Structure formats: C-alpha cells, structure tokens
Short mmCIF file of N, CA, C and O in Angstrom, two decimals:
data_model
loop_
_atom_site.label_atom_id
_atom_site.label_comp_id
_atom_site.label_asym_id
_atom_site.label_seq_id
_atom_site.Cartn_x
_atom_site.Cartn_y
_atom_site.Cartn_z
N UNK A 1 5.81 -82.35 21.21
CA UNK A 1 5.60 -81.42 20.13
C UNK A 1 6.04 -80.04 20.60
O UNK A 1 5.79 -79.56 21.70
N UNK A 2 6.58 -79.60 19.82
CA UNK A 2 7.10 -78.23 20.19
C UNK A 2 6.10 -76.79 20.19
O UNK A 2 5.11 -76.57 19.49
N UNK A 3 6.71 -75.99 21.16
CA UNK A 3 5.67 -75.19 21.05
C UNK A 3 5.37 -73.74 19.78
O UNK A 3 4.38 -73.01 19.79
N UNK A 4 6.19 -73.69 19.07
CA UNK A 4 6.37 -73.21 17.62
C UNK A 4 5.66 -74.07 16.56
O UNK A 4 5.21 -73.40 15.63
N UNK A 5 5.38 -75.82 16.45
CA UNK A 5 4.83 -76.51 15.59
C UNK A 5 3.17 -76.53 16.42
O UNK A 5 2.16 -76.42 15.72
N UNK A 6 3.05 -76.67 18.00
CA UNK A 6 1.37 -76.33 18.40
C UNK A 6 1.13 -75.06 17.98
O UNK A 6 0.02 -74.86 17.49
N UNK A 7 2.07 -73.95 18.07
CA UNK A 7 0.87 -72.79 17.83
C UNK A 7 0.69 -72.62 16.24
O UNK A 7 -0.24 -71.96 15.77
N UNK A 8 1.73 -73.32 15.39
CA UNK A 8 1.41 -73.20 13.83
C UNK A 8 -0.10 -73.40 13.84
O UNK A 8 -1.06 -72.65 13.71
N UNK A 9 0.13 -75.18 14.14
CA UNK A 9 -1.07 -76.05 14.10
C UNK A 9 -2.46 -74.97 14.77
O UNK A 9 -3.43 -74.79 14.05
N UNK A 10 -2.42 -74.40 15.97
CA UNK A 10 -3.64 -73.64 16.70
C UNK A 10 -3.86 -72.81 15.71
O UNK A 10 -5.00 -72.75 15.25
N UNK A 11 -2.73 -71.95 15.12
CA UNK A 11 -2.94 -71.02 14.21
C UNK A 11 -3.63 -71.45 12.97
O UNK A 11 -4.71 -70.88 12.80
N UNK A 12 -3.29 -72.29 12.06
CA UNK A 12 -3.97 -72.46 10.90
C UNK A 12 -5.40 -73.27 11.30
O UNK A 12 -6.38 -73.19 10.55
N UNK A 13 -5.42 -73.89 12.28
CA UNK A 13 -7.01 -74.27 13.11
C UNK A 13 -7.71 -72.88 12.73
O UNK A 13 -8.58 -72.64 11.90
N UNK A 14 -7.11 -72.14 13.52
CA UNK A 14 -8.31 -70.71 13.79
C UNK A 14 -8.03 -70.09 12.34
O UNK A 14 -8.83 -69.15 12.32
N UNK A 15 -7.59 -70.09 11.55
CA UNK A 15 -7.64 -69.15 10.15
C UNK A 15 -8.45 -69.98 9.37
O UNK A 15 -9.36 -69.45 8.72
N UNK A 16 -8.28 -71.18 9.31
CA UNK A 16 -9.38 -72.14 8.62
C UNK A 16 -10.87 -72.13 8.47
O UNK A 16 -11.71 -72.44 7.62
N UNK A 17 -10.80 -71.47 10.08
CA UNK A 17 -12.14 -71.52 10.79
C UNK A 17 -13.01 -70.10 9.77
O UNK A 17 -14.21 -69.81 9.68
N UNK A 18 -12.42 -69.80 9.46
CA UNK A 18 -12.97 -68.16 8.56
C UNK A 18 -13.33 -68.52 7.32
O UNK A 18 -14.22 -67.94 6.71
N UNK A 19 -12.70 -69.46 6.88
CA UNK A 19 -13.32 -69.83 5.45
C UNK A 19 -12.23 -69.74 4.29
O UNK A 19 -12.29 -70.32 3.21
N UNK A 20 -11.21 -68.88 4.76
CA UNK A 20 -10.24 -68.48 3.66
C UNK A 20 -9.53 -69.55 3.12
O UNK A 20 -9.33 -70.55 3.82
N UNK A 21 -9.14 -69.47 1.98
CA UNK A 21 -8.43 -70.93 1.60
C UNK A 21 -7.08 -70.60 1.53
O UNK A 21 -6.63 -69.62 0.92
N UNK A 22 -6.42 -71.40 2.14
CA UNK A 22 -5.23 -71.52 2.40
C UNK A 22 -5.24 -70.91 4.00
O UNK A 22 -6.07 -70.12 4.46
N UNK A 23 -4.07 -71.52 4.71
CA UNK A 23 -3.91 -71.70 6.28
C UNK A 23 -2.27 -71.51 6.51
O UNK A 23 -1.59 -72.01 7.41
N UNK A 24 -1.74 -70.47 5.23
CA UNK A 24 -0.43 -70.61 6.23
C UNK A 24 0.30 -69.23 6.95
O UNK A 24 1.34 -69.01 7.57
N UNK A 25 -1.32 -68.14 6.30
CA UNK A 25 -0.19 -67.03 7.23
C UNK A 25 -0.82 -67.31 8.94
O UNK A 25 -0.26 -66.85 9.93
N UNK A 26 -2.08 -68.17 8.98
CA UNK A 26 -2.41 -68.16 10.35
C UNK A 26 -1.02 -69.23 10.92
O UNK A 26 -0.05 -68.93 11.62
N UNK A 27 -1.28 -70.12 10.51
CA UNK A 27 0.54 -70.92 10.67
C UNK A 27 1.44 -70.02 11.27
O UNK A 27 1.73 -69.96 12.46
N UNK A 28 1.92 -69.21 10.19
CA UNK A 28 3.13 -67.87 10.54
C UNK A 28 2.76 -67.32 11.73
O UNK A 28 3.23 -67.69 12.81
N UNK A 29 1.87 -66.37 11.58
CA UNK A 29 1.23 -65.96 12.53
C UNK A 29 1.30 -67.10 13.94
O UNK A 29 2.08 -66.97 14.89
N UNK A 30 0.32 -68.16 13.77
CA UNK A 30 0.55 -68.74 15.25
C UNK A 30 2.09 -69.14 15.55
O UNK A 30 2.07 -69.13 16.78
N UNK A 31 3.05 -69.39 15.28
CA UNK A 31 4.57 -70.21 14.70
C UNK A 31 5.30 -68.55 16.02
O UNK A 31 5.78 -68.66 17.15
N UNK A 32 5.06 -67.39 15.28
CA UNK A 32 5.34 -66.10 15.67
C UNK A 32 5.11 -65.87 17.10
O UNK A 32 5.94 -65.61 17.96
N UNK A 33 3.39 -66.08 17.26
CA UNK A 33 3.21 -65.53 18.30
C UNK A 33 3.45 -66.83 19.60
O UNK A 33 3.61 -66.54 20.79
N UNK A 34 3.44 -68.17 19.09
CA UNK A 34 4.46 -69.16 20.12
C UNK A 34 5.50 -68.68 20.35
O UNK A 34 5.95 -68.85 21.49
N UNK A 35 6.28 -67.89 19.37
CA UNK A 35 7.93 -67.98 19.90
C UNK A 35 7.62 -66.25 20.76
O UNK A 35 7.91 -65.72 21.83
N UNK A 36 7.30 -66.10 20.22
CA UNK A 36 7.44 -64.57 21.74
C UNK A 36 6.59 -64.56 22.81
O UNK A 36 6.57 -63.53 23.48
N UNK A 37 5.72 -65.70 23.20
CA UNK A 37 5.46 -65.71 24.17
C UNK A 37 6.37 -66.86 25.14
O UNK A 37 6.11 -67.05 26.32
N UNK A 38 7.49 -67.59 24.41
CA UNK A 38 8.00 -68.49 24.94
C UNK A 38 9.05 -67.77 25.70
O UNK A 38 9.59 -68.23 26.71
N UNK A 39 9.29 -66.69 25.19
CA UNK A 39 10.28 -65.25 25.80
C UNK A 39 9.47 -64.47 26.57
O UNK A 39 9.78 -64.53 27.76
N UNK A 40 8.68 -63.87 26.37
CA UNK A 40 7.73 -62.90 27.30
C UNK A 40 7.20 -63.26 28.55
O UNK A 40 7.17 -62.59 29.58
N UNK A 41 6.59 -64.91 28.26
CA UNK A 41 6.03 -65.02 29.78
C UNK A 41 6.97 -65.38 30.96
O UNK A 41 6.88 -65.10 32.15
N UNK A 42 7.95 -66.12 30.25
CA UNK A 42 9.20 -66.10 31.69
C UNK A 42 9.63 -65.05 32.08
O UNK A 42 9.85 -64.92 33.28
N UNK A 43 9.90 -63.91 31.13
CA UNK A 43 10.19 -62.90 31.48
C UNK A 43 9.03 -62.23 32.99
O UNK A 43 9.21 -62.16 34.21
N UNK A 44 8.18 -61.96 32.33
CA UNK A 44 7.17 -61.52 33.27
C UNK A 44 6.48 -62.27 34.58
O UNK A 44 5.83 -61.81 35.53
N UNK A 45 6.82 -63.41 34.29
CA UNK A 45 7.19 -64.38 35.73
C UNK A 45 8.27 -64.26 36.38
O UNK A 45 8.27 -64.58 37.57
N UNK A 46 9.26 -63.86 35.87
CA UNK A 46 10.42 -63.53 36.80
C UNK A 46 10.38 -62.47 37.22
O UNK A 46 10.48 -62.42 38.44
N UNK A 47 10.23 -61.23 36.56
CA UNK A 47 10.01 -59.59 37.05
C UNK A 47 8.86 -59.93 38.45
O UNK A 47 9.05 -59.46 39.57
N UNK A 48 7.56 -60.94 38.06
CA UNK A 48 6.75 -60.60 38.93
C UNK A 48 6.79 -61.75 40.46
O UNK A 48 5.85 -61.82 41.25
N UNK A 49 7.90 -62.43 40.59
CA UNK A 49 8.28 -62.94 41.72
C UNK A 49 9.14 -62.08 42.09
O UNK A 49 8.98 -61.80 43.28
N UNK A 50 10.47 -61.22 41.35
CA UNK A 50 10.93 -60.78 42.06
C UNK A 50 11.01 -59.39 42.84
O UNK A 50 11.83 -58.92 43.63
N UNK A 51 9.57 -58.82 42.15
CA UNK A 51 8.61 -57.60 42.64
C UNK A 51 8.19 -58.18 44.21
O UNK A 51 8.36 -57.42 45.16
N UNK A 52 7.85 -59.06 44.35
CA UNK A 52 6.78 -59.79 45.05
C UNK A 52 7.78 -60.41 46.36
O UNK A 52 7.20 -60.75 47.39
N UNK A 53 9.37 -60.55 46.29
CA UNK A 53 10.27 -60.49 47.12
C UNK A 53 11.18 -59.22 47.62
O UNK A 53 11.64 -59.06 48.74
N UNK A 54 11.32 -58.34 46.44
CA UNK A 54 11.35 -56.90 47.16
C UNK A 54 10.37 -56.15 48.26
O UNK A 54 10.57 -55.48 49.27
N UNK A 55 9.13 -56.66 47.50
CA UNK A 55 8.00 -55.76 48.38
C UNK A 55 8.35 -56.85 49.95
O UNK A 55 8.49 -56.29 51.04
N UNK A 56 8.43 -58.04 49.85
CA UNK A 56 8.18 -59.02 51.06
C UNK A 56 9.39 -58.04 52.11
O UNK A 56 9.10 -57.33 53.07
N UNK A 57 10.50 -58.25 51.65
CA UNK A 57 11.47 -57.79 52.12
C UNK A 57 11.24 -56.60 52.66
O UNK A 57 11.63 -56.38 53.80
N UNK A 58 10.66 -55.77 52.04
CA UNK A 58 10.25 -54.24 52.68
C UNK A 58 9.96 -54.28 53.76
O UNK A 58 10.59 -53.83 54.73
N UNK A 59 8.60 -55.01 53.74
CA UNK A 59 7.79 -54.88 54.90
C UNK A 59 8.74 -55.69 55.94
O UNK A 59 9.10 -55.12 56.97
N UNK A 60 9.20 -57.15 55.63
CA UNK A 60 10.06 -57.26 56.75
C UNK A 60 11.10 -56.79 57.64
O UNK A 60 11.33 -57.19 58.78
N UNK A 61 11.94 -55.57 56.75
CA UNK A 61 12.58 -54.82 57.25
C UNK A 61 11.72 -53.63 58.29
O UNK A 61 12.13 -53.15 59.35
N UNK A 62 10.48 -53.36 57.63
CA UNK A 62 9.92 -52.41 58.29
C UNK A 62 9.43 -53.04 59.37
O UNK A 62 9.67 -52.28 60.31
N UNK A 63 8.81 -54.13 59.82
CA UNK A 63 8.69 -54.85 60.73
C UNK A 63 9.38 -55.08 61.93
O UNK A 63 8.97 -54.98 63.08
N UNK A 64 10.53 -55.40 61.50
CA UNK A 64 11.89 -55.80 62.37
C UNK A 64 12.55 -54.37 62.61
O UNK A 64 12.51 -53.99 63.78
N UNK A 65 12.94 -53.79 61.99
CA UNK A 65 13.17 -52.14 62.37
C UNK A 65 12.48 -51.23 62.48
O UNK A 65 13.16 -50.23 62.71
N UNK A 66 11.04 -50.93 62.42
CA UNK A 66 10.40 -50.30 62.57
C UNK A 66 10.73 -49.01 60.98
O UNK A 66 11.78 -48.80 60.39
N UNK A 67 9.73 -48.59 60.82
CA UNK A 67 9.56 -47.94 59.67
C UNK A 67 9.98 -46.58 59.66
O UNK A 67 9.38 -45.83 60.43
N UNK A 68 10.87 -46.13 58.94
CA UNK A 68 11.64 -44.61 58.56
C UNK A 68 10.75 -43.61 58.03
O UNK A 68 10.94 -42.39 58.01
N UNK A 69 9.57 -44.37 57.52
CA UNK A 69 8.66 -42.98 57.00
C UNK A 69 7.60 -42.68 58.02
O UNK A 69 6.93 -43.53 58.60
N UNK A 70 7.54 -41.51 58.16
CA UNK A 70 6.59 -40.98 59.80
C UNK A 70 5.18 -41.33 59.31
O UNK A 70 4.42 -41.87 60.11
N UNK A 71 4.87 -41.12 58.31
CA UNK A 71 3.66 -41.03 57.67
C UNK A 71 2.71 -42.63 57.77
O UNK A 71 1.53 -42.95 57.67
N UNK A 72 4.17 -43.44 58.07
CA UNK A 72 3.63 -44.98 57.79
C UNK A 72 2.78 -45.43 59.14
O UNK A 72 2.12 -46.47 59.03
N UNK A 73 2.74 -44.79 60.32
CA UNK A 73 2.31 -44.91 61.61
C UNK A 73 2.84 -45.96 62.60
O UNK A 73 2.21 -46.46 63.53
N UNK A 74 4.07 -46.22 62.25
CA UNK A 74 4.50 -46.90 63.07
C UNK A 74 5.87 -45.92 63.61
O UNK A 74 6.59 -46.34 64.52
#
C-alpha cells in the first residue's frame, strides 16, 4: 500500500474520530502531508549524516594534524 493511500486512510481515521460527517478533507489532508514527508525526511536524513561526516572528519583531521585554532588546546 502506498504511502499517499496509508496516510489518506490515517487521515480520514483521525477526522472521523471528531464526529464531522464526511472524511475527505482529513483524506486530503493526510494524502498531503504523506507526500511531503516522503520528500522531507530523506532530505533531513541526508543533510544529517552528512553533518555528522563533516564534523567526523574535522576532528580527524584535527587529530592527525593537530589543531590550527590556539584556543582548541592542543
């Protein structure tokens, strides 16, 4: 099942849940907020590994060459 037809489905679950009759802007709504998180969270998984290999890299350079900023105490 795709993840645009689960979050319809999650979506009109939770709008149902309120009482209102009819379930399809929670649909829209969930349909919506599946598809931009299907973009957003890779995004922000990739930014945050490759934060997380710059910083690695830092320190290994600073390690292996010793560190250029005086302040750093090495």
């Amino acid at each position: 099942m795709g993840a645009t037809t689960l979050g319809a489905l999650i979506g009109a679950g939770i709008d149902s849940m309120s009482g209102d009759d009819g379930n399809a802007d929670g649909a829209i709504v969930g349909a919506v907020t599946a598809n931009v998180l299907k973009v957003v969270i890779p995004l922000a998984v990739t930014y945050a590994v490759g934060w997380a290999v710059l910083r690695g890299a830092a320190e290994l350079k600073d390690k292996a060459f010793g560190s250029l900023d005086p302040e750093a105490g090495s």
